[in-house]
Coordinates of C-alpha atoms in Angstrom, one line a residue:
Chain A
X909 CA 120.5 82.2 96.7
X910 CA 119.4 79.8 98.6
X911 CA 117.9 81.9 101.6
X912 CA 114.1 83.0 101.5
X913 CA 114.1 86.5 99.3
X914 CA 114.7 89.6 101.2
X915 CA 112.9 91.8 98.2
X916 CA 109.7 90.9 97.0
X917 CA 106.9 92.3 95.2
X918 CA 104.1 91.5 97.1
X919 CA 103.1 89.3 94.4
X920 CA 102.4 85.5 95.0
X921 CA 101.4 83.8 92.4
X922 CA 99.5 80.8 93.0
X923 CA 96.6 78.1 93.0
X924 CA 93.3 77.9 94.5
X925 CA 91.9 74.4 94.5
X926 CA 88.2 74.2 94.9
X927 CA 87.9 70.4 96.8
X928 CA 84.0 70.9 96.6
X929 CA 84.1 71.0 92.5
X930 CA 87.2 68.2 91.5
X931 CA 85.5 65.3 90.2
X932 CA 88.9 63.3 90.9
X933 CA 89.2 62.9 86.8
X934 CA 93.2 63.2 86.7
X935 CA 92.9 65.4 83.6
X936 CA 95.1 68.2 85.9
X937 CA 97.8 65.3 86.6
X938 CA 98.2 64.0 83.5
X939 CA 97.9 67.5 81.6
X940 CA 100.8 68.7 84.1
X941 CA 102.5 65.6 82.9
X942 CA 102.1 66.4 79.2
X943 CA 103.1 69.6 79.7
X944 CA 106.1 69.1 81.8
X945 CA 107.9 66.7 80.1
X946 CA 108.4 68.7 77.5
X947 CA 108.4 72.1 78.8
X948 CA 111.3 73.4 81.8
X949 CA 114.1 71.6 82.6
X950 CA 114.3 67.9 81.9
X951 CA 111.5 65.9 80.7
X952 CA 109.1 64.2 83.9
X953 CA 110.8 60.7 83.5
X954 CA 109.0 57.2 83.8
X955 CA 110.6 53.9 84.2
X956 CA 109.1 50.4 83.4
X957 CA 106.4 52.6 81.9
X958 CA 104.5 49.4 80.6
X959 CA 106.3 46.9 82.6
X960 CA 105.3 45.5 86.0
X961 CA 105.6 47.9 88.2
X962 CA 105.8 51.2 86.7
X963 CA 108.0 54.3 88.6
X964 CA 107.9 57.9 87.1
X965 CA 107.9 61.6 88.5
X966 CA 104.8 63.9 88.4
X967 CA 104.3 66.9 89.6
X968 CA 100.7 67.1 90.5
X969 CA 98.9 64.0 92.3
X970 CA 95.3 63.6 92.9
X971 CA 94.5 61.4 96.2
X972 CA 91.2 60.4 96.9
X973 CA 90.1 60.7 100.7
X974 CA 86.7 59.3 102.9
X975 CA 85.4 61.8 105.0
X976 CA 82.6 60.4 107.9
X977 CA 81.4 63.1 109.8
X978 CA 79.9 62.2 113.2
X979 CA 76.3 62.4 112.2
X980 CA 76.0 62.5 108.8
X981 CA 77.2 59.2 106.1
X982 CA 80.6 59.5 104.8
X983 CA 81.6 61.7 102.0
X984 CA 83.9 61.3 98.8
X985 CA 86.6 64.5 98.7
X986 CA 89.0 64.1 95.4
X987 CA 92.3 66.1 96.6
X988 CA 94.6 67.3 93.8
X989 CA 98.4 68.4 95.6
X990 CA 101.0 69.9 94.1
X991 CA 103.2 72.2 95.2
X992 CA 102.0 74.9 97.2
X993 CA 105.2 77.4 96.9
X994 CA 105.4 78.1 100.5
X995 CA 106.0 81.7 101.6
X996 CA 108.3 80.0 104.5
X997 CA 109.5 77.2 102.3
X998 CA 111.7 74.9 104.0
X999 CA 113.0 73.1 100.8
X1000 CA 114.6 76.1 99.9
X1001 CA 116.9 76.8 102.9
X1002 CA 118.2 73.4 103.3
X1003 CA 119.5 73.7 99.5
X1004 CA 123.4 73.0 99.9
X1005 CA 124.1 74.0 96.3
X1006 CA 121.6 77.4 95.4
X1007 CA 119.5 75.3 93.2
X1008 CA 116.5 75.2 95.1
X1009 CA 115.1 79.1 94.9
X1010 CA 111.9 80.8 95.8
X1011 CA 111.7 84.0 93.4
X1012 CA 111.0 87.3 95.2
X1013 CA 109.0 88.7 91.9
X1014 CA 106.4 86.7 92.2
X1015 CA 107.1 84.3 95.0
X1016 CA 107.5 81.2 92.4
X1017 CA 109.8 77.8 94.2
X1018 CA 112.1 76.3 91.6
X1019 CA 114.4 74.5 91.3
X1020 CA 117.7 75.2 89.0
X1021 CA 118.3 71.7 87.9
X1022 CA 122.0 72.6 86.0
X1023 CA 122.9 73.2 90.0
X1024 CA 121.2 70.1 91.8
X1025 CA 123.1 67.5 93.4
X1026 CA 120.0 65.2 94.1
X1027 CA 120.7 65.3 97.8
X1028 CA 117.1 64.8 98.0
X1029 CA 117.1 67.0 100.7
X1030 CA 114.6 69.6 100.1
X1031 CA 112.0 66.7 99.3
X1032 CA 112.5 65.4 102.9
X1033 CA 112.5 68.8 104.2
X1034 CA 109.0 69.4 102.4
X1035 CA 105.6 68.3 104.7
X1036 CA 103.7 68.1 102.1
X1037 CA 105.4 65.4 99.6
X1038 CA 105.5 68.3 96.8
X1039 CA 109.6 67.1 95.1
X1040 CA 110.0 63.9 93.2
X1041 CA 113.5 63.1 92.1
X1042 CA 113.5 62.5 88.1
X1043 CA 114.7 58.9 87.8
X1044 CA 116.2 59.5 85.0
X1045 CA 117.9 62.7 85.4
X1046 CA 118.4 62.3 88.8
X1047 CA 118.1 66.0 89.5
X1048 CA 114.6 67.6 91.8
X1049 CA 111.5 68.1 89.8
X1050 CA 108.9 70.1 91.1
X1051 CA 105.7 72.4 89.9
X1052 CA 106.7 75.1 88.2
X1053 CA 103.7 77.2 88.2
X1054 CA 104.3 76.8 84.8
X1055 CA 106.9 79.5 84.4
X1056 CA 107.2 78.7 81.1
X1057 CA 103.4 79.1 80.2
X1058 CA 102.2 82.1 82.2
X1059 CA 104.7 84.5 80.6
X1060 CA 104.9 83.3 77.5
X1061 CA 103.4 86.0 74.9
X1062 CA 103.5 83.5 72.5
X1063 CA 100.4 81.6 73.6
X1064 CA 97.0 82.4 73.2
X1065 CA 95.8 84.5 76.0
X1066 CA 93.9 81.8 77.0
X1067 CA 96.7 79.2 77.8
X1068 CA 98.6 82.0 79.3
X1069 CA 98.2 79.9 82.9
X1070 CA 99.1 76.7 84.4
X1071 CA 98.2 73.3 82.1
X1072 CA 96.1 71.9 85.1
X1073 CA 94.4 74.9 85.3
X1074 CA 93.8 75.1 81.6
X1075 CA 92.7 71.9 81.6
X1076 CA 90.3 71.1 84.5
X1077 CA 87.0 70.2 83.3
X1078 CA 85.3 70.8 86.4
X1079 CA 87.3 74.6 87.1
X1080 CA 88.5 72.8 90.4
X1081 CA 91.8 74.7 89.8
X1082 CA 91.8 78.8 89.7
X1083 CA 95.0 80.8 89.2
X1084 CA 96.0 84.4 90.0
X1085 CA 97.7 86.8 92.6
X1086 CA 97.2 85.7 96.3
X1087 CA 99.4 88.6 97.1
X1088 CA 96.3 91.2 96.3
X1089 CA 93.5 90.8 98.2
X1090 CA 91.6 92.7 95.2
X1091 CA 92.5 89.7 93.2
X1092 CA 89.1 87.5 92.0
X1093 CA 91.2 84.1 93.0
X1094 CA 91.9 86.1 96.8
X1095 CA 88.0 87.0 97.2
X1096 CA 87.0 83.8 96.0
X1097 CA 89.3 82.6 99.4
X1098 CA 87.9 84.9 101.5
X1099 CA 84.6 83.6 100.4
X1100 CA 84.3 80.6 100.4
X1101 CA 87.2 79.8 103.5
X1102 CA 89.8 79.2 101.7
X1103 CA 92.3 77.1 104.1
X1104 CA 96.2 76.3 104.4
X1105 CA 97.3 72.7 104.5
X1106 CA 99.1 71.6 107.4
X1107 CA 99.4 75.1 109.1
X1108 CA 101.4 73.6 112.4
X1109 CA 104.3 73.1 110.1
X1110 CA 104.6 76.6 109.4
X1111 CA 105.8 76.7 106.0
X1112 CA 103.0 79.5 105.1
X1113 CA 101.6 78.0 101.7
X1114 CA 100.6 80.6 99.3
X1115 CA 98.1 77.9 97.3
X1116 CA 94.5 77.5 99.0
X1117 CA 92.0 75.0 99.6
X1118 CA 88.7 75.5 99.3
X1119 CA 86.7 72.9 101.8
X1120 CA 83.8 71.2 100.2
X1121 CA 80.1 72.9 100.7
X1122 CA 78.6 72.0 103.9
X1123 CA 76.1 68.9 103.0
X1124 CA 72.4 68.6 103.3
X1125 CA 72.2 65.9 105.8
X1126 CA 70.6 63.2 104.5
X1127 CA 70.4 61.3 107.9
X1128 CA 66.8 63.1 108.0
X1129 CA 63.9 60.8 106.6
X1130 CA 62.9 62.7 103.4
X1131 CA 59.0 63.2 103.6
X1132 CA 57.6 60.7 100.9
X1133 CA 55.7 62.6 98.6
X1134 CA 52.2 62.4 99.1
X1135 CA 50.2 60.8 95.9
X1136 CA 48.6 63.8 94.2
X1137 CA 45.0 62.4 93.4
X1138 CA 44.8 62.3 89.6
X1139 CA 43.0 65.3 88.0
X1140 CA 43.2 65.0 85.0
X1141 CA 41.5 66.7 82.1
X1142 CA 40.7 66.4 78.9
X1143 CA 41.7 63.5 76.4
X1144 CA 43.6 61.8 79.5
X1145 CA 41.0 62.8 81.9
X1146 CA 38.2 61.1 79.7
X1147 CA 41.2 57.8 78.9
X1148 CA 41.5 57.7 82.5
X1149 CA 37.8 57.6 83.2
X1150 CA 37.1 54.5 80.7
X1151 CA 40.1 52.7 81.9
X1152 CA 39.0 52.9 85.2
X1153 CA 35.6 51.9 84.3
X1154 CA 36.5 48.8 82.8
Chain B
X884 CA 112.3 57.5 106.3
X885 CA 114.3 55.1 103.8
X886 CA 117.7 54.0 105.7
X887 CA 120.0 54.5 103.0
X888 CA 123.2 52.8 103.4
X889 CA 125.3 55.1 102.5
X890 CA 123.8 57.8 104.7
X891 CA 124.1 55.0 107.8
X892 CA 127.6 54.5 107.1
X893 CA 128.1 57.9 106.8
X894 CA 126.9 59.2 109.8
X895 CA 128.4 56.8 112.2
X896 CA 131.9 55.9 110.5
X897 CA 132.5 59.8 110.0
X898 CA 131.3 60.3 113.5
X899 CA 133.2 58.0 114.9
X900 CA 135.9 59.4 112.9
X901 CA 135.6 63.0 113.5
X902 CA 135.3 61.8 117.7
X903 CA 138.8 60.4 117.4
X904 CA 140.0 63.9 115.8
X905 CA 138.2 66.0 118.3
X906 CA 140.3 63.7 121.2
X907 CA 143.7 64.3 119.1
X908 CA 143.5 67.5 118.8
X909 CA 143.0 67.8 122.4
X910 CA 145.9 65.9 123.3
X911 CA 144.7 63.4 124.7
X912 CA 148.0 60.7 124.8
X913 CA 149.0 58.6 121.8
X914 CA 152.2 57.7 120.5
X915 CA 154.5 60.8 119.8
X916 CA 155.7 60.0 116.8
X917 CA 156.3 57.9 113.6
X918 CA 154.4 55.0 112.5
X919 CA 152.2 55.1 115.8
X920 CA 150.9 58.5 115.1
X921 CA 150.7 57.6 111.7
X922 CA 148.6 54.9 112.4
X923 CA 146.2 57.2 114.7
X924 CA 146.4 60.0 111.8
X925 CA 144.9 57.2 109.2
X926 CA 142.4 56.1 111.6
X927 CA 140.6 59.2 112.8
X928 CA 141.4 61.0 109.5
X929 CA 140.5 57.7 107.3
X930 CA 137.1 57.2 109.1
X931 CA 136.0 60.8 108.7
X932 CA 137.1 60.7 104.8
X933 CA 135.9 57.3 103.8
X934 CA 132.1 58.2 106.0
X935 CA 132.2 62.0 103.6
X936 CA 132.8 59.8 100.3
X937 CA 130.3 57.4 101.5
X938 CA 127.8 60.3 101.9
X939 CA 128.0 61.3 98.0
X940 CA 127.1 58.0 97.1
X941 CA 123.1 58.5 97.9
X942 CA 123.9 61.6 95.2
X943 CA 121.6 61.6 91.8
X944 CA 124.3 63.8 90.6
X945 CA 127.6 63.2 92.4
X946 CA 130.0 65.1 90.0
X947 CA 128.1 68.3 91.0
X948 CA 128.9 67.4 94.7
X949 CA 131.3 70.7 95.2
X950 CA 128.3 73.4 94.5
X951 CA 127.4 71.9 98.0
X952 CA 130.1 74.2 99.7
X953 CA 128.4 77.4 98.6
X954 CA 125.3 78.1 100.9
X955 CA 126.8 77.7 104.2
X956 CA 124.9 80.8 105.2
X957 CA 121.1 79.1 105.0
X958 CA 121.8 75.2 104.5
X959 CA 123.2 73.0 107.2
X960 CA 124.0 70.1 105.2
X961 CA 126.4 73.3 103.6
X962 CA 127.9 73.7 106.6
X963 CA 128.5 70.3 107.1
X964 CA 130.7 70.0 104.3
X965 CA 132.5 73.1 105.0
X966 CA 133.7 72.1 108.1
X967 CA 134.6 69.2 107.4
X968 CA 136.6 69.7 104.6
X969 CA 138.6 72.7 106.6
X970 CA 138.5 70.6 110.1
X971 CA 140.6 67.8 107.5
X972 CA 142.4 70.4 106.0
X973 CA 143.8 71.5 109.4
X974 CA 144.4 67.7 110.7
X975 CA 146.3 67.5 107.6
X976 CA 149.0 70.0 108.6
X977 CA 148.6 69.1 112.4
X978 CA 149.6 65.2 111.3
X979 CA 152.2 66.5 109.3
X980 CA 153.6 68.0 112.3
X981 CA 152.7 65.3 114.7
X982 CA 154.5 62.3 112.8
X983 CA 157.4 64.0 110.8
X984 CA 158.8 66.4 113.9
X985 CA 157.2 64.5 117.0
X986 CA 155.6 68.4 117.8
X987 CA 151.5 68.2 118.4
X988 CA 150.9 72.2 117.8
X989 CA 148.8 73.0 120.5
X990 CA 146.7 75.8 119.4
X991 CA 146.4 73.7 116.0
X992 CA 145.0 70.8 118.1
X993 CA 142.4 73.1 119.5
X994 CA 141.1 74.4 116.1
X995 CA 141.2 70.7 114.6
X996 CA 138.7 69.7 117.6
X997 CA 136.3 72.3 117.4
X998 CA 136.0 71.9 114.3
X999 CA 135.5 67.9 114.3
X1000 CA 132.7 69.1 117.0
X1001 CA 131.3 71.5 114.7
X1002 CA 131.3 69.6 112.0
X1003 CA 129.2 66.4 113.6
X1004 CA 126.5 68.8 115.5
X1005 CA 126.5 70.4 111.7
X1006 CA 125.8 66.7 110.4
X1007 CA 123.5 66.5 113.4
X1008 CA 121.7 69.7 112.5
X1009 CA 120.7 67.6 109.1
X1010 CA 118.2 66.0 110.5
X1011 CA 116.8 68.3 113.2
X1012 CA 116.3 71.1 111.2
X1013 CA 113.1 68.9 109.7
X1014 CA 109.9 69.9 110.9
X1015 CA 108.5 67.7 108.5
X1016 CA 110.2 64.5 110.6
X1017 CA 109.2 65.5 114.0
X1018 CA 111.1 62.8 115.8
X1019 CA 114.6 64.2 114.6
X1020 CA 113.2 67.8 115.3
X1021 CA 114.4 67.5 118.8
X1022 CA 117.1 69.2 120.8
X1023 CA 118.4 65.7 121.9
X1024 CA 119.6 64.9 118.1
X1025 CA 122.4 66.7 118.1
X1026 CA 123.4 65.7 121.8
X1027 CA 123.4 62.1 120.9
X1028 CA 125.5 62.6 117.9
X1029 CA 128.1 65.1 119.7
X1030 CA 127.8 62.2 122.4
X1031 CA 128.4 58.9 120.4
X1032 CA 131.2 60.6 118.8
X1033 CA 133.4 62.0 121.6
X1034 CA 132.7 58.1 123.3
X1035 CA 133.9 56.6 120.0
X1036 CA 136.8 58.5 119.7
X1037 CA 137.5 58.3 123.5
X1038 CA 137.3 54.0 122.8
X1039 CA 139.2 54.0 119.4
X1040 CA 142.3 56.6 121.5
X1041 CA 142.8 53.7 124.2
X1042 CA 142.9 51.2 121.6
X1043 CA 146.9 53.2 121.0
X1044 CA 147.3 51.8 124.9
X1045 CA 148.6 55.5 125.8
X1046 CA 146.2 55.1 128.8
X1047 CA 149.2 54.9 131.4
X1048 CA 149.4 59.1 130.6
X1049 CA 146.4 60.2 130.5
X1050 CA 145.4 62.2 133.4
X1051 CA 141.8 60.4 133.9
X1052 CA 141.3 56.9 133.7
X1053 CA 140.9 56.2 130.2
X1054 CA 138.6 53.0 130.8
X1055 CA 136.9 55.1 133.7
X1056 CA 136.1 58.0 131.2
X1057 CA 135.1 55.5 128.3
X1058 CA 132.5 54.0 130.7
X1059 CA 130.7 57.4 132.0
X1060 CA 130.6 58.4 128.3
X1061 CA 129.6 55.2 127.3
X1062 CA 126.6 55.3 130.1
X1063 CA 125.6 59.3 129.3
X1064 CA 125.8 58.9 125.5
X1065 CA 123.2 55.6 125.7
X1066 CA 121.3 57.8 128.5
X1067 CA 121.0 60.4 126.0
X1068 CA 119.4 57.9 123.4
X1069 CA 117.1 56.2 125.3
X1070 CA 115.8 59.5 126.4
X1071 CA 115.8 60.7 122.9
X1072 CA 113.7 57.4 122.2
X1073 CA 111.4 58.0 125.7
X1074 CA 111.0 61.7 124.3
X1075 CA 110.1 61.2 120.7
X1076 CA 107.9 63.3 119.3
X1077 CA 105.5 62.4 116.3
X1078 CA 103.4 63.5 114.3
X1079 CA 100.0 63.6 116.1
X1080 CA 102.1 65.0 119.3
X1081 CA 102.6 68.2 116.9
X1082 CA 99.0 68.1 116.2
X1083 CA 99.6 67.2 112.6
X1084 CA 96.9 63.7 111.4
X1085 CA 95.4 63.5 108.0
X1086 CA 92.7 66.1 109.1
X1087 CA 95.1 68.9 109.1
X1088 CA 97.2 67.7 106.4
X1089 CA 94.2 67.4 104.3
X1090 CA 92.3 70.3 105.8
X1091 CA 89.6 68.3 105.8
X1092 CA 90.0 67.3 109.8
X1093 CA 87.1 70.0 110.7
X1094 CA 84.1 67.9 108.6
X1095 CA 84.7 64.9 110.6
X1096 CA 87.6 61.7 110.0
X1097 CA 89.8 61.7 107.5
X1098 CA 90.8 58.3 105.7
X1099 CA 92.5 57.6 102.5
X1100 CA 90.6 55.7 100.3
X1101 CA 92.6 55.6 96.8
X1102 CA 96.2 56.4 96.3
X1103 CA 96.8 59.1 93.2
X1104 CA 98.5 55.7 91.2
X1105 CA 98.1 52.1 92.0
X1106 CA 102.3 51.6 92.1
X1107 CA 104.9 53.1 94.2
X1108 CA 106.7 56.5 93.8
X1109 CA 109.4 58.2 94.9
X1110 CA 107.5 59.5 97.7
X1111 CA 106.2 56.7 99.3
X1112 CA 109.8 54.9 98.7
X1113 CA 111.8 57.7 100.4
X1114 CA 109.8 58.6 103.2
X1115 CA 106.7 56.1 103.3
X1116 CA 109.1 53.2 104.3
X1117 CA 107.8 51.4 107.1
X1118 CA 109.4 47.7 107.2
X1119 CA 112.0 49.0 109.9
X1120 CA 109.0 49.6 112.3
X1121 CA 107.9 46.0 112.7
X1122 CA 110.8 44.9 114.5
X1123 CA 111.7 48.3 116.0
X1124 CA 112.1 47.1 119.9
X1125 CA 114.3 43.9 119.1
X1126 CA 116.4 46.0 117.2
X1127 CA 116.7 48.2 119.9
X1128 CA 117.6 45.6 122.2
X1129 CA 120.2 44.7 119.8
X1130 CA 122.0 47.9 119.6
X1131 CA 121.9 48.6 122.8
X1132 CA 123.4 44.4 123.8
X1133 CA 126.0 45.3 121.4
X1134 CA 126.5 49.1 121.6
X1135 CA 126.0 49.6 125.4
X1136 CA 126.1 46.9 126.9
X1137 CA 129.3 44.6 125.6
X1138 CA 131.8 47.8 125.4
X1139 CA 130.6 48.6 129.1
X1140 CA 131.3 45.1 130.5
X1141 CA 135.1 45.6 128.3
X1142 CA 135.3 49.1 130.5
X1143 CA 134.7 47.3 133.6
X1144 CA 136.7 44.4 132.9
X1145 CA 139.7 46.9 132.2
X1146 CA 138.8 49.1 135.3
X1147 CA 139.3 45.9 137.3
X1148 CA 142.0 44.0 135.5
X1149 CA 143.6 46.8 134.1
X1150 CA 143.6 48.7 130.6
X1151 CA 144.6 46.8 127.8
X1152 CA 144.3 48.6 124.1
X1153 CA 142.8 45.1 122.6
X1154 CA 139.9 45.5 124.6
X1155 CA 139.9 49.1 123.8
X1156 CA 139.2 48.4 120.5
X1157 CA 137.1 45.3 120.5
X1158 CA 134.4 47.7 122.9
X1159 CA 135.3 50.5 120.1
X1160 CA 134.0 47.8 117.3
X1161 CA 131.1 46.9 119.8
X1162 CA 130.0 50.3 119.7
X1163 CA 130.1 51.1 116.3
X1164 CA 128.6 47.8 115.4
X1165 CA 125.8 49.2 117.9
X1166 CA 125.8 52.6 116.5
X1167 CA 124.8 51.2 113.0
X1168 CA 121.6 49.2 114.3
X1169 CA 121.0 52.6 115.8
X1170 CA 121.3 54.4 113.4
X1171 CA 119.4 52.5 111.0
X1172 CA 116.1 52.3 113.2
X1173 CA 117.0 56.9 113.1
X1174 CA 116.1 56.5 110.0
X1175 CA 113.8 53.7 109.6
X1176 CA 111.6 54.6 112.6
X1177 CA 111.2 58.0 111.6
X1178 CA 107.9 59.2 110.4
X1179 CA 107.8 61.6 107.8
X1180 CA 104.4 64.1 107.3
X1181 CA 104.1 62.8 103.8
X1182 CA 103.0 59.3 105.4
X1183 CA 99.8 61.3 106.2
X1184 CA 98.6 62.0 102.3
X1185 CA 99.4 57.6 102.3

């Protein structure tokens, strides 16, 4: 179970992440959270929730990066990561047990958490940070996809996708088949340049990033606009004309 | 990367331990009987054992531990357990053998040491499957394991005093693999690879390296996580070249000075096993700066 899938659909089900558009509000993370404690598999475990120095597992993070561009002032670029459900994932191989799987239907990483060991493995063996072990639990926790949402008839059509993307104010977070290039979340990628993260590790992600709009530089001198002479008419043009004659 | 204790101990007490079986089962001399190869039996056997236990310790879930035999096709760590669980299962019969009848089966000897070797490159194989790490991802990992191993087993097999029968000098063969295994290392430490030599930085990790430099400026929560405790940990890198120094004083150098004293003076199993202790001693600085000196990709996103 625990090699890649031989037999797949074609389908790869994934996220699109629009870095130009997330406003950095954490509504994804803590949504995910929400979601996920009470959804697949154990609940997302805290501990010292209101103490000192508070521990927990999420699934979904948002860091917040400076970006200074050679000739132009540095930029703000909110960066929500989750799991990116590798087409070459490397936490699934390293799985000693079979609880770590990547599903060939739809190209969904999960992990079986009845069979994990809590080697911690697969979260060393991931580049991108993705697995948190539950502290509580002590078994792998991971993004789902939410499995448990996107097939689930009985939701409103609506809710029928991940919570983060459900939730996103700012529709930073887009959902769909990155296996069809017909899909609208695969032209949106080809459109706007849609990248991988870390591509040198080659762990193929199937989840894009879309990098943020190129920037009017601002390092030109706006022209100052140029005082329009007053020409005014009527009740304002005649107050204008008295005030000034005063 | 977090040096876990029980991974440390792990690593070197089994590899030390599986070293000493790979040199039984190859006959190298020991006593031919009774108590004496009772006593080697427990020591080679007792290291591996007590370094596998060890290893299910750093387990969230260690009463699931035996599902880890059953993807020996894809996982290495799989692997790892397989063979060593049938490398012991074979000593077992071949010390059965060895101290109730005085008869080392040959051919049973053989199996009993490739396995051994299988099963430490397997352990090996761990760590330098990671891309993620790139300092383990190297072809050296593995050849400084196999190394310290066989030279551990070689130290704690004169410590017997069956040197007299051996058809090398015992000390003479503990020195060159002494001098080749900490050859290895230091070239394993010359050659590491990192992060940025992979062309990985927090411009590629981010994706953002192609608008211009990349810096962190708030981490997703104020605290720690799991994360940044497992792979972020970076207290082992401030004193990284005294504890070098250290393991190789107390790893290289003090069982090499023992070697030469016995290659002048004469063997002598005390010494064999005071430089065997010396070396393991060594091997557990070194093996905790593996771990602690390692950088992990996820250090990029912190």
């Amino acid at each position: 179970m625990t090699s890649l899938p031989t037999e797949t659909t074609g389908k790869k089900l994934g996220l699109v992440i629009d870095l130009d558009t997330c406003v950095g509000c954490h509504a994804c993370v803590v949504n995910c959270k929400e979601w996920n404690t009470g959804g697949y598999g154990a609940p997302l475990a805290d501990l010292d929730a209101y103490g000192a120095e508070p521990v927990g597992s999420w699934l979904n993070r948002i860091h917040t990066f400076e970006v200074t561009p050679e000739d132009a002032p540095a930029s703000i670029v909110h960066f929500p990561k989750s799991c990116l459900h590798c087409d070459d994932a490397p936490c699934v191989t390293v799985c000693p047990t079979g609880a770590s799987y990547k599903r060939g239907e739809d190209g969904i990483v999960l992990v079986d958490e009845n069979m994990c060991i809590g080697c911690g493995l697969c979260a060393w063996a991931c580049p991108y940070g993705a697995r948190e072990m539950d502290p509580v639990e002590n078994v792998m926790k991971k993004c789902t996809l939410c499995v448990d949402r996107i097939y689930n008839d009985n939701l409103p059509k609506e809710d029928q996708i991940p919570a983060c993307v459900r939730t996103c104010p700012a529709e930073a977070r887009h959902f769909g088949d990155l296996g069809d290039p017909e899909s609208d979340i695969s032209k949106l990628v080809a459109e706007r340049g849609g990248m991988d993260l870390m591509p040198e590790m080659g762990t193929k992600p199937v989840n894009k990033y879309l990098p943020p709009r190129p920037k009017t530089h601002s390092h030109v001198e706006p022209e100052a606009p140029k005082a329009k002479a007053l020409d005014a008419k009527g009740f304002l043009g005649w107050l204008d004309k008295t005030l000034e004659a005063l | 990367m977090h040096p876990a204790i029980s991974v440390i101990f792990f690593t070197v007490t089994s590899g030390a331990g599986f070293g000493f079986l790979t040199l039984i089962g190859l006959g190298v001399p020991l006593p031919e009987s009774g108590v004496g190869a009772f006593f080697a039996s427990l020591i080679a056997g007792g290291l591996a054992v007590i370094g596998l236990i060890s290893s299910t310790f750093h387990l969230g879930r260690p009463e699931r531990a035996w599902r880890a035999f059953s993807q020996w096709r894809s996982s290495w760590l799989s692997r790892e357990g397989v063979c060593a669980v049938i490398t012991l299962v074979l000593f077992a019969l071949y010390a059965l053998n060895w101290v109730f009848f005085d008869n080392r089966i040959v051919w049973l000897g053989l199996f009993v040491s490739i396995g051994s070797i299988a099963t430490v490159f397997t352990t090996a194989m761990i760590y330098t499957q990671m891309k993620s790490v790139p300092v383990w991802n190297n072809i050296l990992t593995p050849v400084c394991y196999l190394l310290f191993s066989l030279t551990c087993g070689t130290l704690l097999a004169g410590s017997f005093g069956y040197w007299e029968a051996a058809v090398v000098s015992l000390p003479f063969f503990a020195l060159v693999s002494i001098v080749v295994a900490w050859g290895a290392k230091l070239m394993w430490w010359q050659s590491g690879e990192t992060l940025s030599s992979r062309g990985s930085d927090t411009g590629t990790a981010t994706g953002l390296g192609s608008i211009g430099k990349v810096k962190l400026l708030e981490k997703p929560h104020s605290g720690e996580n799991y994360l940044t405790k497992e792979m972020v940990h970076q207290i082992g890198r401030k004193h990284a070249d005294k504890l070098r120094m250290i393991a190789l004083l107390i790893g290289a150098g003090l069982p090499i000075v023992v070697c030469i004293i016995m290659l002048i003076a004469g063997a002598n199993g005390l010494l064999f096993a005071v430089a065997a202790l010396a070396m393991i001693a060594g091997l557990f600085v070194e093996r905790w700066l593996f771990f602690a000196e390692a950088k992990h990709a996820v250090s990029l996103y912190y």
